């Protein structure tokens, strides 16, 4: 079966750095997405990785290792507004998106 | 309209009633999707459409139907609602299936009583 694993919840301190991990087992791979979802709102796109390595976008970076079936989202200089759920999603060989259950990130002052 | 719009934003529905959730996008995206999101389960695909005139079943299609008569609209119908269909429903679209970012509507919170 197809499976994406993320931690259910993480807590971090304002101004710090946090890494959210995602491991996946899918039938084929055509890219990995990270989305942010604030409570009561729709998911919004953060990043896309299709090749191995690190993609940096401001305070957010995303890393991919296809051989390990592993990705992480790195958030630097955490702000209170970063409190949200972070969803990992993988595109499989049929170009269907497989979603993880999401990681709820709690930022404390 | 800017982006993707869903209606209604919330609804309380009696069990056994028929209900259509509306979704419209103005980005001329080929692919559209309906998801339900339940606590602890993440987003689950109900139905999808890769292009106007075609639809496909997702992970949890039972009890739901869709149509894609044109590029912009992708309504989701619950023929006879049951309490287990209580959920938050998201419509999304992307330029091509699975390979580009998806844009989501604001969601419809449906309660079946």
Short mmCIF file of C-alpha atoms in Angstrom, two decimals:
data_model
loop_
_atom_site.label_atom_id
_atom_site.label_comp_id
_atom_site.label_asym_id
_atom_site.label_seq_id
_atom_site.Cartn_x
_atom_site.Cartn_y
_atom_site.Cartn_z
CA UNK A 1 0.00 0.00 0.00
CA UNK A 2 0.92 3.64 -0.19
CA UNK A 3 1.88 5.41 2.98
CA UNK A 4 3.17 8.77 4.13
CA UNK A 5 4.33 9.25 7.71
CA UNK A 6 4.75 12.52 9.56
CA UNK A 7 4.85 13.28 13.28
CA UNK A 8 1.41 14.18 14.60
CA UNK A 9 2.48 17.21 16.59
CA UNK A 10 5.62 19.23 17.33
CA UNK A 11 6.34 22.15 19.63
CA UNK A 12 8.99 24.80 19.10
CA UNK A 13 9.96 28.19 20.47
CA UNK A 14 9.58 31.52 18.71
CA UNK A 15 12.84 32.48 16.97
CA UNK A 16 14.13 28.90 16.89
CA UNK A 17 14.49 26.36 14.05
CA UNK A 18 12.30 23.30 13.57
CA UNK A 19 12.55 20.35 11.18
CA UNK A 20 9.44 18.41 10.20
CA UNK A 21 10.16 14.99 8.72
CA UNK A 22 8.18 13.05 6.15
CA UNK A 23 8.82 9.48 5.01
CA UNK A 24 6.94 7.90 2.17
CA UNK A 25 6.31 4.57 0.49
CA UNK A 26 4.45 5.00 -2.78
CA UNK A 27 4.04 3.25 -6.11
CA UNK A 28 6.38 5.43 -8.07
CA UNK A 29 7.41 9.01 -7.42
CA UNK A 30 6.80 12.15 -9.41
CA UNK A 31 7.41 14.84 -6.84
CA UNK A 32 6.83 15.83 -3.23
CA UNK A 33 4.88 18.83 -1.98
CA UNK A 34 4.68 20.63 1.34
CA UNK A 35 1.58 22.63 2.21
CA UNK A 36 0.75 24.84 5.18
CA UNK A 37 -2.72 24.82 6.69
CA UNK A 38 -3.82 27.21 9.41
CA UNK A 39 -6.68 26.07 11.59
CA UNK A 40 -10.03 26.46 9.84
CA UNK A 41 -8.42 27.44 6.55
CA UNK A 42 -7.47 25.78 3.27
CA UNK A 43 -4.02 24.33 2.61
CA UNK A 44 -1.61 26.63 0.78
CA UNK A 45 1.43 25.58 -1.24
CA UNK A 46 4.88 25.92 0.32
CA UNK A 47 7.35 23.92 -1.74
CA UNK A 48 7.88 21.25 -4.39
CA UNK A 49 10.82 18.85 -4.72
CA UNK A 50 11.30 16.41 -7.56
CA UNK A 51 15.11 16.07 -7.49
CA UNK A 52 17.33 15.21 -4.54
CA UNK A 53 18.64 18.10 -2.53
CA UNK A 54 17.62 21.24 -0.73
CA UNK A 55 15.24 23.90 -2.02
CA UNK A 56 15.38 27.17 -0.11
CA UNK A 57 12.65 29.77 -0.10
CA UNK A 58 13.12 32.51 2.46
CA UNK A 59 12.73 31.15 6.00
CA UNK A 60 11.49 27.80 4.67
CA UNK A 61 13.60 25.04 3.08
CA UNK A 62 12.63 21.59 1.88
CA UNK A 63 14.92 18.62 1.40
CA UNK A 64 14.40 15.43 -0.57
CA UNK A 65 16.18 12.08 -0.70
CA UNK A 66 14.43 9.81 -3.19
CA UNK A 67 16.62 6.79 -2.40
CA UNK A 68 15.58 7.00 1.28
CA UNK A 69 11.95 7.97 0.65
CA UNK A 70 12.50 10.94 2.92
CA UNK A 71 11.89 14.65 3.01
CA UNK A 72 11.99 17.36 5.60
CA UNK A 73 10.68 20.88 5.89
CA UNK A 74 12.96 23.27 7.77
CA UNK A 75 11.50 26.42 9.27
CA UNK A 76 13.94 29.06 10.53
CA UNK A 77 13.42 32.13 12.73
CA UNK A 78 10.06 30.82 13.83
CA UNK A 79 7.24 33.31 14.21
CA UNK A 80 3.95 32.87 16.04
CA UNK A 81 2.14 32.95 12.69
CA UNK A 82 3.96 29.73 11.73
CA UNK A 83 1.67 27.85 14.11
CA UNK A 84 -0.20 25.64 11.66
CA UNK A 85 -0.38 22.13 10.29
CA UNK A 86 2.19 21.13 7.67
CA UNK A 87 1.10 18.57 5.10
CA UNK A 88 3.44 16.37 3.09
CA UNK A 89 2.09 14.98 -0.19
CA UNK A 90 3.67 12.73 -2.83
CA UNK A 91 2.70 12.35 -6.47
CA UNK A 92 2.74 8.67 -7.40
CA UNK A 93 3.32 6.95 -10.75
CA UNK A 94 -0.28 7.69 -11.82
CA UNK A 95 0.18 11.36 -10.94
CA UNK A 96 -2.21 11.02 -8.01
CA UNK A 97 -1.40 12.99 -4.87
CA UNK A 98 -1.01 10.90 -1.72
CA UNK A 99 -1.34 12.97 1.46
CA UNK A 100 0.13 12.55 4.89
CA UNK A 101 -2.08 13.27 7.90
CA UNK A 102 -0.15 16.46 8.65
CA UNK A 103 2.03 17.72 11.48
CA UNK A 104 0.54 20.25 13.86
CA UNK A 105 3.26 22.75 14.79
CA UNK A 106 2.78 24.70 18.01
CA UNK A 107 4.96 27.78 18.51
CA UNK A 108 5.49 28.99 22.05
CA UNK A 109 6.74 32.48 22.97
CA UNK B 1 -14.20 35.39 -8.71
CA UNK B 2 -10.52 35.03 -7.99
CA UNK B 3 -9.04 31.55 -7.78
CA UNK B 4 -11.32 28.78 -6.62
CA UNK B 5 -14.62 29.26 -4.84
CA UNK B 6 -16.78 26.80 -2.93
CA UNK B 7 -20.38 27.13 -1.78
CA UNK B 8 -21.83 26.88 0.76
CA UNK B 9 -19.15 27.54 3.41
CA UNK B 10 -21.09 25.51 5.94
CA UNK B 11 -24.26 23.45 6.03
CA UNK B 12 -26.25 21.35 8.46
CA UNK B 13 -28.08 18.61 6.59
CA UNK B 14 -30.64 16.06 7.67
CA UNK B 15 -29.69 12.45 7.03
CA UNK B 16 -31.21 11.09 3.85
CA UNK B 17 -31.29 14.47 2.09
CA UNK B 18 -29.57 15.17 -1.21
CA UNK B 19 -26.93 17.91 -1.29
CA UNK B 20 -24.68 19.43 -3.94
CA UNK B 21 -21.48 21.23 -3.01
CA UNK B 22 -20.45 23.73 -5.63
CA UNK B 23 -16.93 24.48 -6.82
CA UNK B 24 -15.86 26.99 -9.46
CA UNK B 25 -12.40 28.04 -10.60
CA UNK B 26 -11.34 30.82 -12.94
CA UNK B 27 -7.75 29.76 -13.53
CA UNK B 28 -8.55 27.51 -16.52
CA UNK B 29 -6.95 24.57 -14.73
CA UNK B 30 -7.42 21.19 -16.33
CA UNK B 31 -7.44 19.08 -13.17
CA UNK B 32 -9.91 19.40 -10.32
CA UNK B 33 -10.32 17.41 -7.11
CA UNK B 34 -12.66 16.89 -4.21
CA UNK B 35 -11.19 15.97 -0.82
CA UNK B 36 -12.63 15.39 2.59
CA UNK B 37 -10.59 16.20 5.67
CA UNK B 38 -11.27 14.51 8.98
CA UNK B 39 -9.31 14.96 12.18
CA UNK B 40 -6.26 12.72 12.27
CA UNK B 41 -6.82 11.32 8.78
CA UNK B 42 -5.56 14.09 6.56
CA UNK B 43 -6.93 14.81 3.12
CA UNK B 44 -8.64 11.92 1.36
CA UNK B 45 -9.48 12.09 -2.32
CA UNK B 46 -13.15 11.51 -3.17
CA UNK B 47 -13.26 12.12 -6.91
CA UNK B 48 -11.13 13.87 -9.46
CA UNK B 49 -11.26 15.13 -13.02
CA UNK B 50 -8.18 15.45 -15.21
CA UNK B 51 -10.01 17.42 -17.89
CA UNK B 52 -13.51 18.59 -18.76
CA UNK B 53 -15.77 15.67 -19.62
CA UNK B 54 -13.84 13.05 -17.61
CA UNK B 55 -14.01 12.03 -13.97
CA UNK B 56 -12.41 9.37 -11.82
CA UNK B 57 -12.84 7.76 -8.41
CA UNK B 58 -10.48 8.52 -5.59
CA UNK B 59 -9.83 6.78 -2.30
CA UNK B 60 -13.31 7.27 -0.76
CA UNK B 61 -15.89 7.67 -3.57
CA UNK B 62 -18.85 5.76 -2.11
CA UNK B 63 -21.92 7.92 -1.54
CA UNK B 64 -20.61 10.74 -3.73
CA UNK B 65 -20.86 11.64 -7.39
CA UNK B 66 -19.34 14.37 -9.53
CA UNK B 67 -19.66 15.84 -13.00
CA UNK B 68 -17.38 18.00 -15.12
CA UNK B 69 -19.46 19.57 -17.85
CA UNK B 70 -16.97 22.39 -18.42
CA UNK B 71 -13.51 23.49 -17.32
CA UNK B 72 -14.64 25.82 -14.53
CA UNK B 73 -17.21 23.85 -12.53
CA UNK B 74 -16.88 20.63 -10.56
CA UNK B 75 -19.91 19.99 -8.31
CA UNK B 76 -19.96 17.20 -5.73
CA UNK B 77 -23.30 15.53 -4.93
CA UNK B 78 -24.27 13.49 -1.91
CA UNK B 79 -27.25 11.47 -3.09
CA UNK B 80 -28.51 10.53 0.37
CA UNK B 81 -26.45 11.98 3.18
CA UNK B 82 -25.36 9.88 6.16
CA UNK B 83 -23.75 11.05 9.44
CA UNK B 84 -20.38 9.54 8.45
CA UNK B 85 -20.24 12.14 5.70
CA UNK B 86 -19.87 14.86 8.30
CA UNK B 87 -16.55 16.43 7.38
CA UNK B 88 -14.81 19.43 5.88
CA UNK B 89 -14.81 19.24 2.10
CA UNK B 90 -12.16 20.92 -0.01
CA UNK B 91 -12.24 21.46 -3.74
CA UNK B 92 -8.88 21.99 -5.44
CA UNK B 93 -7.52 22.54 -8.92
CA UNK B 94 -4.15 22.30 -10.62
CA UNK B 95 -2.80 23.03 -14.06
CA UNK B 96 -2.00 19.35 -14.61
CA UNK B 97 -2.73 16.32 -12.49
CA UNK B 98 -0.33 15.82 -9.62
CA UNK B 99 2.67 17.59 -11.11
CA UNK B 100 1.94 21.18 -10.23
CA UNK B 101 0.76 22.91 -7.10
CA UNK B 102 -2.89 22.60 -6.22
CA UNK B 103 -5.01 25.59 -5.29
CA UNK B 104 -7.71 24.98 -2.71
CA UNK B 105 -11.10 26.50 -2.12
CA UNK B 106 -11.94 27.77 1.35
CA UNK B 107 -13.75 24.57 2.26
CA UNK B 108 -17.30 23.51 3.11
CA UNK B 109 -18.02 22.36 6.64
CA UNK B 110 -20.84 19.81 6.38
CA UNK B 111 -22.67 18.34 9.34
CA UNK B 112 -25.13 15.51 8.72
CA UNK B 113 -27.55 14.96 11.57
#
